[in-house]
Coordinates of C-alpha atoms in Angstrom, one line a residue:
Chain X
M204 CA -24.0 -31.0 32.3
K205 CA -25.7 -29.3 29.5
E206 CA -23.8 -31.6 25.9
L207 CA -21.7 -28.9 23.7
F208 CA -20.6 -30.0 20.3
N209 CA -16.7 -29.7 18.9
Y210 CA -15.8 -27.7 15.9
K211 CA -12.6 -27.8 13.8
I212 CA -12.4 -25.7 10.9
S213 CA -9.8 -24.5 9.0
L214 CA -9.3 -21.4 7.4
S215 CA -7.5 -18.9 5.0
Y216 CA -7.0 -15.4 4.9
D217 CA -5.0 -12.6 3.6
G218 CA -4.3 -10.7 7.1
T219 CA -2.8 -7.0 5.3
S220 CA -5.7 -5.9 6.6
F221 CA -6.1 -7.3 9.9
S222 CA -5.5 -6.6 13.5
G223 CA -3.9 -10.2 13.5
W224 CA -5.6 -13.1 14.6
Q225 CA -6.4 -12.6 18.4
K226 CA -8.9 -10.3 19.7
Q227 CA -7.0 -8.2 22.7
G228 CA -8.3 -5.1 24.7
N229 CA -8.9 -2.3 22.1
T230 CA -7.2 -4.2 19.5
K231 CA -10.6 -4.1 16.6
N232 CA -10.3 -5.5 13.2
T233 CA -9.2 -8.8 14.3
I234 CA -10.2 -12.3 12.7
Q235 CA -10.8 -14.5 15.8
E236 CA -13.1 -11.5 16.2
K237 CA -15.2 -11.3 12.7
L238 CA -15.9 -15.5 13.4
E239 CA -16.5 -14.5 17.1
N240 CA -18.8 -11.9 16.5
I241 CA -20.8 -14.3 12.9
L242 CA -20.8 -18.3 15.2
T243 CA -22.4 -15.3 18.2
E244 CA -25.1 -14.8 16.1
M245 CA -25.2 -18.0 13.9
S246 CA -26.4 -20.0 16.9
G247 CA -27.5 -16.7 19.1
E248 CA -25.2 -18.2 22.3
Y249 CA -22.1 -16.6 23.1
V250 CA -19.0 -18.4 20.5
E251 CA -15.2 -17.9 21.8
I252 CA -13.3 -19.5 19.0
H253 CA -9.3 -20.9 19.2
G254 CA -6.6 -20.4 16.9
A255 CA -4.1 -23.0 16.2
G256 CA -0.9 -20.1 15.7
R257 CA -1.7 -16.7 17.4
T258 CA -0.6 -14.7 13.8
D259 CA 0.5 -11.1 14.9
A260 CA -1.3 -8.7 12.3
G261 CA -0.8 -8.7 8.7
V262 CA 0.4 -12.6 8.4
H263 CA -1.0 -14.6 6.6
A264 CA -2.3 -17.9 6.3
E265 CA -3.4 -20.9 4.2
E266 CA -4.4 -22.8 6.3
Q267 CA -5.1 -21.9 10.0
V268 CA -7.5 -23.9 12.5
A269 CA -9.6 -23.4 15.0
S270 CA -12.1 -25.1 17.1
F271 CA -15.1 -24.0 19.7
K272 CA -17.7 -25.6 20.6
L273 CA -22.3 -25.3 20.1
G274 CA -24.4 -26.1 22.0
K275 CA -26.8 -26.8 19.5
F276 CA -25.8 -29.1 16.9
E277 CA -25.9 -27.2 13.4
K278 CA -24.5 -29.5 10.1
P279 CA -20.6 -28.6 9.8
D280 CA -21.8 -27.7 6.2
C281 CA -24.1 -25.3 7.2
I282 CA -21.9 -23.7 9.3
K283 CA -18.6 -23.1 6.3
D284 CA -21.9 -22.0 3.8
Y285 CA -22.9 -19.6 6.7
L286 CA -19.6 -18.3 8.2
N287 CA -17.8 -17.2 4.4
R288 CA -21.9 -15.9 3.5
Y289 CA -20.4 -12.9 6.1
L290 CA -17.0 -13.3 6.7
P291 CA -14.9 -10.0 4.5
V292 CA -13.7 -11.5 1.4
K293 CA -10.3 -11.5 2.6
I294 CA -10.8 -14.8 4.4
C295 CA -12.2 -18.0 4.2
V296 CA -13.8 -20.8 5.6
T297 CA -12.2 -24.1 3.6
A298 CA -12.8 -27.1 6.1
A299 CA -15.0 -27.8 8.5
E300 CA -16.1 -30.5 10.3
T301 CA -17.2 -32.0 14.3
V302 CA -14.3 -33.6 16.2
S303 CA -14.0 -34.9 19.9
D304 CA -14.5 -32.8 22.6
D305 CA -10.9 -32.9 23.8
F306 CA -9.8 -31.2 20.8
H307 CA -8.9 -28.6 21.2
A308 CA -7.1 -26.2 18.0
R309 CA -4.3 -24.7 19.8
L310 CA -2.7 -27.5 22.3
S311 CA -4.1 -29.9 20.1
A312 CA -1.4 -29.1 17.7
K313 CA 1.5 -31.4 17.3
G314 CA 3.3 -29.2 14.6
K315 CA 3.4 -25.8 12.5
T316 CA 4.7 -25.2 9.0
Y317 CA 5.3 -21.3 8.3
V318 CA 6.8 -20.3 4.6
Y319 CA 8.1 -16.8 4.8
R320 CA 8.8 -15.0 1.2
V321 CA 11.5 -12.7 0.2
W322 CA 11.2 -11.2 -3.0
N323 CA 15.0 -10.5 -3.7
S324 CA 14.5 -8.6 -6.7
K325 CA 14.7 -4.5 -7.4
T326 CA 11.5 -5.4 -10.3
R327 CA 8.3 -5.3 -8.1
N328 CA 5.6 -7.8 -8.1
V329 CA 2.6 -6.1 -9.2
F330 CA 0.3 -9.2 -8.4
E331 CA 2.0 -10.9 -4.6
Y332 CA 3.5 -7.7 -3.1
P333 CA 1.1 -7.9 -0.7
Y334 CA 2.5 -11.6 0.4
L335 CA 6.2 -11.0 0.2
Y336 CA 9.0 -8.8 1.8
Q337 CA 10.8 -7.2 -1.0
Y338 CA 14.4 -7.4 -0.1
D339 CA 16.6 -5.7 -3.0
D340 CA 20.1 -4.3 -1.6
C341 CA 22.1 -7.2 -2.9
K342 CA 21.4 -11.3 -4.4
L343 CA 20.7 -13.1 -1.0
D344 CA 23.4 -16.7 -0.9
C345 CA 21.2 -19.4 -1.6
R346 CA 23.3 -21.9 -1.0
K347 CA 24.2 -20.1 2.6
M348 CA 21.0 -19.6 3.5
Q349 CA 20.1 -23.1 4.3
E350 CA 24.2 -24.3 5.7
A351 CA 22.2 -21.6 8.8
A352 CA 19.5 -22.8 8.2
D353 CA 20.6 -26.4 9.0
L354 CA 22.2 -25.5 12.2
L355 CA 19.3 -24.2 13.5
C356 CA 17.3 -27.4 13.2
G357 CA 16.6 -30.6 16.2
E358 CA 16.8 -29.3 19.7
C359 CA 17.8 -25.5 19.8
D360 CA 17.0 -22.6 22.4
L361 CA 15.4 -20.0 20.8
A362 CA 16.0 -17.6 23.2
S363 CA 17.7 -15.2 21.3
F364 CA 14.7 -15.5 18.7
C365 CA 12.2 -14.8 20.7
V366 CA 10.9 -11.3 22.3
P367 CA 12.8 -11.4 25.2
S368 CA 11.9 -11.8 28.8
Q369 CA 13.5 -11.0 32.4
L370 CA 14.5 -14.7 33.1
K371 CA 16.7 -15.9 30.4
G372 CA 15.7 -19.3 29.0
Y373 CA 12.0 -18.7 29.2
D374 CA 10.4 -16.6 27.1
K375 CA 7.7 -13.6 28.2
K376 CA 5.2 -16.4 28.8
G377 CA 7.7 -18.0 31.4
R378 CA 7.7 -20.8 29.4
S379 CA 11.2 -22.4 28.1
T380 CA 12.2 -21.7 25.4
V381 CA 13.5 -24.7 24.4
R382 CA 12.0 -26.4 21.4
R383 CA 12.6 -29.0 18.1
I384 CA 12.5 -27.5 15.0
D385 CA 11.9 -30.3 12.6
G386 CA 13.0 -28.7 9.0
I387 CA 14.1 -25.8 7.9
N388 CA 14.2 -24.9 3.4
V389 CA 15.3 -21.7 1.6
E390 CA 14.9 -22.5 -2.3
R391 CA 14.8 -20.0 -4.7
I392 CA 11.8 -20.1 -7.3
G393 CA 13.5 -17.4 -9.9
D394 CA 13.6 -13.8 -7.9
E395 CA 11.5 -15.4 -4.7
I396 CA 13.5 -16.9 -1.8
R397 CA 11.3 -19.3 -0.1
M398 CA 12.1 -20.9 3.3
T399 CA 10.0 -23.3 4.9
F400 CA 10.3 -23.5 8.7
E401 CA 8.0 -26.7 10.3
G402 CA 8.6 -27.7 13.5
S403 CA 6.4 -28.5 17.4
G404 CA 5.9 -24.5 18.1
F405 CA 7.3 -21.4 17.6
L406 CA 8.0 -18.3 20.2
Y407 CA 6.3 -15.2 20.0
N408 CA 7.9 -13.8 16.7
T409 CA 10.6 -17.4 16.1
V410 CA 9.8 -17.3 12.7
R411 CA 9.9 -13.5 12.0
I412 CA 13.3 -13.2 13.8
M413 CA 14.9 -16.7 11.7
A414 CA 13.1 -15.3 8.3
G415 CA 15.9 -12.1 9.4
T416 CA 18.8 -13.5 10.4
L417 CA 18.7 -15.7 7.3
I418 CA 18.2 -12.6 4.9
E419 CA 21.6 -11.4 7.2
I420 CA 23.2 -14.3 6.5
G421 CA 21.8 -14.3 2.5
A422 CA 22.9 -10.9 2.2
G423 CA 26.8 -11.4 3.2
K424 CA 26.2 -8.9 6.2
R425 CA 27.0 -12.1 9.1
S426 CA 28.4 -15.7 8.1
A427 CA 26.4 -19.0 8.2
E428 CA 29.2 -20.4 11.0
S429 CA 28.1 -17.9 13.7
I430 CA 25.0 -19.8 14.5
P431 CA 25.9 -21.6 17.0
E432 CA 27.2 -18.6 18.9
T433 CA 24.1 -16.6 17.9
V434 CA 22.4 -19.6 19.6
A435 CA 24.7 -19.9 22.7
K436 CA 24.7 -15.9 23.6
R437 CA 20.4 -16.0 24.2
D438 CA 20.2 -13.0 24.1
R439 CA 18.1 -11.3 20.9
A440 CA 19.7 -8.8 20.4
S441 CA 22.5 -11.1 19.3
A442 CA 20.1 -12.5 16.4
G443 CA 19.4 -10.3 12.8
F444 CA 16.3 -8.4 12.4
K445 CA 12.7 -9.1 13.1
A446 CA 11.5 -9.8 8.8
P447 CA 8.5 -7.5 8.3
A448 CA 4.6 -9.4 8.5
C449 CA 3.6 -9.6 5.2
G450 CA 6.0 -12.1 3.9
L451 CA 4.4 -14.4 6.8
I452 CA 2.2 -17.4 5.9
L453 CA 0.9 -20.5 8.4
K454 CA 1.3 -22.8 5.7
A455 CA -0.5 -26.2 7.8
V456 CA -0.9 -27.0 11.2
K457 CA -0.2 -30.4 12.3
Y458 CA -2.5 -32.6 14.4
Chain W
M131 CA 14.5 15.9 -39.4
K132 CA 15.1 15.6 -35.7
E133 CA 16.4 12.2 -35.0
L134 CA 14.5 10.9 -32.2
F135 CA 15.4 7.7 -29.7
N136 CA 13.4 4.5 -29.9
Y137 CA 12.0 2.6 -27.1
K138 CA 10.4 0.0 -25.8
I139 CA 10.1 -1.7 -22.3
S140 CA 8.5 -4.2 -21.2
L141 CA 5.4 -3.6 -17.5
S142 CA 3.6 -6.3 -15.9
Y143 CA 0.2 -4.7 -13.9
D144 CA -2.4 -6.0 -12.7
G145 CA -5.1 -4.5 -14.5
T146 CA -8.0 -4.5 -11.6
S147 CA -8.9 -1.3 -11.1
F148 CA -7.5 0.4 -14.5
S149 CA -9.3 1.0 -17.7
G150 CA -7.9 -1.2 -19.7
W151 CA -4.6 0.1 -21.4
Q152 CA -6.0 2.8 -23.8
K153 CA -6.6 5.5 -23.6
Q154 CA -9.8 6.5 -25.2
G155 CA -12.3 9.6 -25.3
N156 CA -13.7 10.4 -21.6
T157 CA -12.1 7.3 -20.1
K158 CA -10.0 8.0 -17.4
N159 CA -7.3 5.7 -15.5
T160 CA -5.9 3.6 -18.3
I161 CA -2.5 1.8 -18.5
Q162 CA -1.5 3.7 -21.8
E163 CA -2.5 7.8 -20.1
K164 CA -0.4 7.1 -16.6
L165 CA 2.9 6.3 -18.9
E166 CA 1.9 8.4 -21.3
N167 CA 1.7 11.2 -18.3
I168 CA 5.1 10.3 -16.8
L169 CA 7.2 10.3 -20.0
T170 CA 5.3 13.5 -21.3
E171 CA 6.5 15.1 -17.9
M172 CA 10.3 13.8 -17.1
S173 CA 11.0 14.6 -21.3
G174 CA 9.4 18.1 -21.9
E175 CA 7.4 17.0 -24.6
Y176 CA 4.4 14.8 -25.7
V177 CA 5.1 11.3 -25.4
E178 CA 3.2 9.0 -27.2
I179 CA 3.0 5.2 -26.2
H180 CA 2.4 1.8 -28.2
G181 CA 1.3 -0.9 -26.1
A182 CA 1.4 -4.2 -28.3
G183 CA -1.7 -5.9 -27.0
R184 CA -5.1 -3.2 -26.0
T185 CA -6.1 -5.2 -23.0
D186 CA -9.2 -3.9 -22.1
A187 CA -10.5 -3.2 -18.8
G188 CA -9.8 -5.4 -15.8
V189 CA -7.4 -7.6 -18.0
H190 CA -3.4 -8.0 -16.6
A191 CA -0.1 -8.1 -17.9
E192 CA 2.7 -10.3 -16.8
E193 CA 4.5 -8.9 -19.9
Q194 CA 3.2 -6.1 -21.8
V195 CA 5.7 -3.3 -24.2
A196 CA 5.2 -0.9 -25.4
S197 CA 7.6 1.8 -27.4
F198 CA 7.6 5.1 -27.7
K199 CA 10.1 7.5 -28.9
L200 CA 11.6 10.8 -27.5
G201 CA 13.7 13.6 -29.0
K202 CA 16.4 13.5 -26.5
F203 CA 18.5 10.8 -25.7
E204 CA 18.2 9.0 -22.2
K205 CA 19.3 5.7 -20.6
P206 CA 17.0 3.0 -20.7
D207 CA 17.7 2.4 -17.0
C208 CA 17.2 6.3 -15.7
I209 CA 13.4 5.7 -17.5
K210 CA 12.5 2.9 -16.5
D211 CA 13.6 3.8 -12.4
Y212 CA 11.5 7.2 -13.1
L213 CA 8.9 5.5 -14.9
N214 CA 8.8 3.2 -11.6
R215 CA 9.1 5.5 -8.9
Y216 CA 5.9 7.7 -10.0
L217 CA 4.0 4.2 -11.7
P218 CA 0.8 3.2 -9.2
V219 CA 2.2 0.7 -7.3
K220 CA 0.1 -2.6 -9.2
I221 CA 1.9 -1.0 -12.7
C222 CA 5.8 -1.6 -13.0
V223 CA 8.1 -1.8 -15.5
T224 CA 10.8 -4.5 -15.9
A225 CA 13.1 -3.6 -18.4
A226 CA 13.6 -0.8 -21.2
E227 CA 16.3 -0.7 -23.8
T228 CA 16.6 1.3 -27.1
V229 CA 16.0 0.1 -29.8
S230 CA 16.0 0.1 -34.0
D231 CA 14.0 3.3 -35.8
D232 CA 11.7 0.8 -37.7
F233 CA 10.7 -0.8 -34.5
H234 CA 6.9 -0.5 -32.8
A235 CA 5.7 -2.7 -30.2
R236 CA 2.4 -3.7 -31.9
L237 CA 2.6 -3.4 -35.3
S238 CA 6.1 -5.2 -34.8
A239 CA 4.7 -7.8 -32.6
K240 CA 4.7 -11.6 -34.3
G241 CA 2.8 -13.2 -31.5
K242 CA 1.0 -13.3 -27.7
T243 CA 0.6 -15.1 -25.1
Y244 CA -2.5 -15.1 -23.1
V245 CA -3.4 -16.8 -19.8
Y246 CA -6.8 -17.6 -18.8
R247 CA -6.9 -18.6 -15.5
V248 CA -10.6 -20.6 -13.5
W249 CA -10.7 -20.9 -9.9
N250 CA -13.0 -24.0 -9.9
S251 CA -13.7 -24.5 -6.5
K252 CA -16.3 -23.2 -4.4
T253 CA -13.9 -22.5 -1.4
R254 CA -12.6 -18.8 -2.9
N255 CA -8.7 -18.0 -3.5
V256 CA -8.6 -15.2 -0.6
F257 CA -4.9 -14.8 -1.5
E258 CA -5.4 -14.8 -5.9
Y259 CA -8.8 -13.7 -6.6
P260 CA -8.7 -10.4 -8.0
Y261 CA -7.0 -12.8 -10.9
L262 CA -8.9 -16.0 -11.7
Y263 CA -12.4 -16.2 -12.1
Q264 CA -13.9 -18.1 -9.8
Y265 CA -16.6 -21.4 -11.7
D266 CA -18.0 -23.1 -9.4
D267 CA -20.9 -24.9 -10.9
C268 CA -19.4 -28.4 -11.1
K269 CA -16.0 -29.4 -11.6
L270 CA -14.5 -28.7 -15.3
D271 CA -13.7 -32.1 -17.4
C272 CA -10.3 -30.8 -18.2
R273 CA -10.0 -32.9 -20.8
K274 CA -12.5 -32.4 -22.9
M275 CA -11.6 -28.4 -22.6
Q276 CA -8.1 -29.6 -24.6
E277 CA -9.9 -31.9 -27.0
A278 CA -11.8 -28.6 -28.2
A279 CA -8.8 -26.5 -27.9
D280 CA -6.7 -28.1 -30.4
L281 CA -10.1 -28.2 -33.1
L282 CA -9.2 -24.3 -32.9
C283 CA -5.3 -25.0 -33.5
G284 CA -3.7 -24.2 -36.9
E285 CA -5.6 -20.8 -39.2
C286 CA -8.7 -20.7 -37.5
D287 CA -11.8 -18.5 -39.4
L288 CA -12.6 -16.6 -35.4
A289 CA -16.0 -14.7 -37.2
S290 CA -17.8 -16.6 -34.1
F291 CA -15.2 -15.3 -31.3
C292 CA -14.8 -12.2 -31.8
V293 CA -17.1 -8.9 -31.5
P294 CA -19.5 -9.1 -34.5
S295 CA -19.3 -6.2 -37.5
Q296 CA -22.1 -6.1 -39.6
L297 CA -19.9 -7.7 -42.5
K298 CA -19.5 -11.4 -42.7
G299 CA -15.8 -12.5 -42.6
Y300 CA -14.4 -9.4 -41.4
D301 CA -14.2 -8.0 -37.2
K302 CA -15.5 -4.4 -36.4
K303 CA -12.8 -3.3 -37.9
G304 CA -12.7 -4.3 -41.8
R305 CA -9.9 -7.1 -41.1
S306 CA -10.2 -11.1 -42.5
T307 CA -11.0 -12.9 -39.4
V308 CA -8.7 -15.5 -40.2
R309 CA -5.6 -15.7 -38.0
R310 CA -3.1 -18.9 -36.9
I311 CA -3.5 -20.6 -33.3
D312 CA -0.3 -21.9 -32.7
G313 CA -1.5 -23.1 -29.3
I314 CA -3.8 -23.3 -26.7
N315 CA -3.2 -25.8 -23.6
V316 CA -5.5 -26.5 -20.7
E317 CA -4.4 -28.1 -17.3
R318 CA -6.0 -27.8 -14.5
I319 CA -3.1 -27.3 -11.2
G320 CA -5.4 -28.2 -8.5
D321 CA -8.2 -26.4 -7.9
E322 CA -6.9 -24.1 -10.9
I323 CA -8.1 -24.6 -14.6
R324 CA -5.1 -22.7 -16.9
M325 CA -5.2 -22.2 -20.3
T326 CA -3.3 -21.1 -22.3
F327 CA -3.6 -19.7 -25.8
E328 CA -0.5 -18.6 -28.2
G329 CA -1.3 -17.1 -31.7
S330 CA 0.2 -14.9 -33.9
G331 CA -3.0 -12.2 -33.2
F332 CA -6.1 -12.5 -31.2
L333 CA -8.9 -10.9 -32.8
Y334 CA -10.9 -8.3 -30.3
N335 CA -12.5 -10.3 -26.8
T336 CA -11.3 -13.4 -28.7
V337 CA -9.6 -15.3 -25.8
R338 CA -12.2 -14.0 -24.2
I339 CA -15.0 -15.7 -25.5
M340 CA -12.4 -18.4 -26.3
A341 CA -11.9 -18.9 -22.7
G342 CA -15.9 -19.0 -22.4
T343 CA -16.8 -21.7 -25.1
L344 CA -13.9 -24.3 -23.1
I345 CA -15.4 -23.4 -19.9
E346 CA -19.2 -24.8 -21.1
I347 CA -17.4 -27.5 -23.2
G348 CA -16.0 -28.4 -19.8
A349 CA -19.0 -28.0 -18.2
G350 CA -20.9 -30.1 -20.0
K351 CA -23.2 -27.7 -21.7
R352 CA -21.7 -28.2 -25.2
S353 CA -20.1 -30.7 -26.5
A354 CA -15.9 -31.0 -27.8
E355 CA -17.2 -31.5 -31.5
S356 CA -19.8 -29.3 -31.8
I357 CA -16.8 -26.9 -31.9
P358 CA -16.0 -27.1 -36.0
E359 CA -20.0 -26.0 -36.7
T360 CA -19.5 -23.2 -34.3
V361 CA -16.0 -22.0 -35.5
A362 CA -18.4 -22.3 -39.8
K363 CA -21.6 -20.8 -38.3
R364 CA -19.5 -17.4 -38.6
D365 CA -21.3 -16.2 -36.1
R366 CA -20.6 -14.8 -32.5
A367 CA -24.0 -16.6 -31.2
S368 CA -23.2 -19.4 -31.9
A369 CA -20.2 -19.2 -29.4
G370 CA -20.0 -19.2 -25.1
F371 CA -20.2 -16.3 -23.2
K372 CA -17.2 -14.4 -23.3
A373 CA -15.1 -14.7 -19.6
P374 CA -15.0 -12.4 -17.3
A375 CA -11.7 -9.7 -17.6
C376 CA -10.5 -10.3 -14.5
G377 CA -8.8 -13.9 -15.0
L378 CA -7.1 -12.9 -18.2
I379 CA -3.6 -11.9 -18.7
L380 CA -1.6 -10.5 -21.3
K381 CA 1.5 -13.4 -19.8
A382 CA 4.2 -12.1 -23.2
V383 CA 4.8 -11.1 -26.8
K384 CA 6.6 -12.7 -29.3
Y385 CA 9.4 -10.3 -31.8

């Protein structure tokens, strides 16, 4: 069997104008597609790339990780430079290295950190608004949000916090909805509320639904104490709204 | 004489796509113009607005201050909301208040703070690149830049650091080129070099020329010790390059 060289790259992107990470059906303008097209062009062979997190349309990444195999060895730095030469200005490869055969960006990932940024002011942030969700109905109570967030940590059935499926206890792909949340930190930095989510893995839309639920708690629309009941119901309808994509950033992937 | 009501507003803008603050000749798309048009529309009378700093094309403002007079009283908050409703998304009024008759945003200003941001890495910053000047020839020596910066503080003849005029010791508008620089701070924040300039006033292009000169010093192209000589020559040619507009931000105005 032909020897293959396995590569790991890190990249950051402003997801505003992309249709998300994953290539699917007729969806054009995905980040996966941009990378695959350039790598295929570079190597002369079809290259398939796997991302650690399949970020949705409009979601950003400070550090996304991806892996792919090539039939011919190329220096990691040359791959990085080649990609950066042809990628849109809103995507940048920050590191490239060769890795052992069994490394897979998604399957090998041990944990992920996501950040959700809320701009809690009536005054627009002209510099960063594409990376913020502006919520200006009232001043959010950061302490209450942290109280609620703490109740979500540890082993948690995320059934209420993901796109619902027919079968309770399983997500739409048939996987168990139980996950371990390592920590959620809520802090106020001036007019910004920054929520940092760390966990072994999140289900589809989970971080955005958690962020939305915490925002409703911060706004006094639901209580922090309601969290255990929301979790126990295992029903999407019992959690809060799905916060917009623009405020979400994949911050880091742990291996 | 008709009573006039005097207003002071603070605003922030991403200057990337504007032709600078000041309306002049055939220049379209200035920030002054955008504001005047909306205020004129709102009040039904021609309104002239004065900015504290006449930022160049492409220069940003975290806090620009402007003043204008109206013949009819309007609540400051209503003016702020009205402006924000019609201004482009890249300009935002953050505060509005009434002030005494003799207040003039530019003439009353006691000092200004500018920040110049350099992205000192080959890796593009996909989120903030419109507000950074990317310099990746080499790692800049921040300590040397600070050493040089300190030599520019205090009473300083800025003749070498402004657009030259025919008459030495005077800028192109015939004003003395001597100014007091209160402080220049150079710090490294990860891959960013951030220079903060505080002073009673700066001449045309002075901050950008100082930033360019400090960058050349950080890159080892000139020595920190050469600063007194550069100043003494009172010759634009003796200073460094004019750093690009995109890295410059008017941070605050002091009254």
